[in-house]
């Protein structure tokens, strides 16, 4: 028996045979060519084939996992057209008189290393993408078909790192869990695991030579157990049965309100990133949407999404939710969410820089486009607007003035506008301290505990070296939450949590006792949180 450690990307237990997965590797050799232009023509033909393959994968992905998760293939197509990337390949072929396979492989590796060395998390993730597209072009040039594990039975999939194009070719009914030797908790593999609701581990560096062996994935402890002994296997089989029974018990809560034994109603809502996530919200019986991250509409686009594009997305969610509250956060980019076409400058400390409402109030036309789309969509459901990263009353009043003018403009144009609740995120210490003043201006507060914890503890939550110091249960955080709830209730408005802490069931009872009115969590955590509430 061998116990390998990694980082848990999604919880749960899986038991089954391990299968190694990966696209077929092509041995790339450097050879001299006599006609560089003919070699470039050969490369361009392979690039066009790769682009067509990516287009087909995008269509397949939209049908299977929705537009948000499919958008990566559009990104790959755009990367294939990057002038610097193409010039690098063609320049190498001409200058060194080498074969296209070699030029693509070397250029792809160079670009990958550049991305991997960047400070921004989003850009670092592009390192794997440029490797993926380069490998695809090399395979086409070499006449090698894509490959992977052929799974005849449900299996634990192990890979170096799963690229989006690889995961879309899987028979998902036969995937018990994902294990990668590289990757991160924000990787495509981790995102897909959360979508599929299966365990996932990343950074299991020692997962070598395990193909065909029996394995256990412990998504809670971050362990891959290879060739378990009988006692360990029995123990985890018991855990798997408990997991199934727990899910059955949770499913029995569907259709029931989240009410404590003494009659206190808590709204258990869900967080989403796009229209396609609504299916998971409904499947898990959330009572509303507490956080629609609208920035994903911008992140998955190559240019500013139009008013019409945004309107259709917001309208679709509002209609699908059938009158339940849908809280849409206005554009929240900057910090770890960078978008090329916004042309944002590199900052020494982006988490404390130009982001969220600060960008919106500087790029008023972009902001107005979003607000118009939101107001129009409000006629088709119960939409609430929520503004992030507030630190002053001035910001709130300025946004309200813009919003009121837009409502008037739309009415003059003969467009219907529904009743819109207006709220803000409390995620800075400044907003906590002046919560009593802010509460006079809005209809609700939603506490973003991720950033509130980061700013209060002065700890970058993405810095692994600081893990031992990061404490989301820090007394200062809990006191701040209580302060915000009290300030809200004093002015007759409601307060909730939409950060990760809301899904921490060890704190659910404390949150209810504090007086929180709403907890918004990932769709898969709706029923576990409801279970805690109804048993209080």
PDB file of C-alpha atoms in Angstrom, residues 56 58 114 136 142 146 148 201 215 264 282 285 307 321 377 382 389 393 416 434 438 449 459 466 487 494 514:
ATOM      1  CA  UNK A  56     -15.940  21.603 -33.011  1.00  0.00           C
ATOM      2  CA  UNK A  58     -16.434  24.459 -28.473  1.00  0.00           C
ATOM      3  CA  UNK A 114       6.809  33.337 -20.155  1.00  0.00           C
ATOM      4  CA  UNK A 136      -2.300  19.890 -30.965  1.00  0.00           C
ATOM      5  CA  UNK A 142       2.999  14.492 -37.417  1.00  0.00           C
ATOM      6  CA  UNK A 146      -5.429  12.333 -30.277  1.00  0.00           C
ATOM      7  CA  UNK A 148      -6.235   8.963 -24.017  1.00  0.00           C
ATOM      8  CA  UNK A 201      -6.821  16.007  -6.237  1.00  0.00           C
ATOM      9  CA  UNK A 215      -6.843   3.157  -5.886  1.00  0.00           C
ATOM     10  CA  UNK A 264     -36.402  31.140  12.156  1.00  0.00           C
ATOM     11  CA  UNK A 282     -32.453  24.090  -9.417  1.00  0.00           C
ATOM     12  CA  UNK A 285     -33.221  23.263  -4.657  1.00  0.00           C
ATOM     13  CA  UNK A 307     -26.087  45.404 -23.796  1.00  0.00           C
ATOM     14  CA  UNK A 321     -35.442  30.950 -11.473  1.00  0.00           C
ATOM     15  CA  UNK A 377     -33.898  42.013 -17.445  1.00  0.00           C
ATOM     16  CA  UNK A 382     -36.886  39.196  -9.354  1.00  0.00           C
ATOM     17  CA  UNK A 389     -15.651  46.599  -3.128  1.00  0.00           C
ATOM     18  CA  UNK A 393     -21.076  56.360   1.086  1.00  0.00           C
ATOM     19  CA  UNK A 416     -40.296  48.102 -18.884  1.00  0.00           C
ATOM     20  CA  UNK A 434     -19.264  52.569   8.376  1.00  0.00           C
ATOM     21  CA  UNK A 438     -24.150  52.470   4.377  1.00  0.00           C
ATOM     22  CA  UNK A 449     -15.875  36.832   3.447  1.00  0.00           C
ATOM     23  CA  UNK A 459      -2.807  37.975   4.112  1.00  0.00           C
ATOM     24  CA  UNK A 466       0.864  31.950   4.355  1.00  0.00           C
ATOM     25  CA  UNK A 487     -26.033  47.649  11.545  1.00  0.00           C
ATOM     26  CA  UNK A 494     -31.341  42.175   5.594  1.00  0.00           C
ATOM     27  CA  UNK A 514     -25.763  36.270  14.910  1.00  0.00           C
TER      28      UNK A 514
END
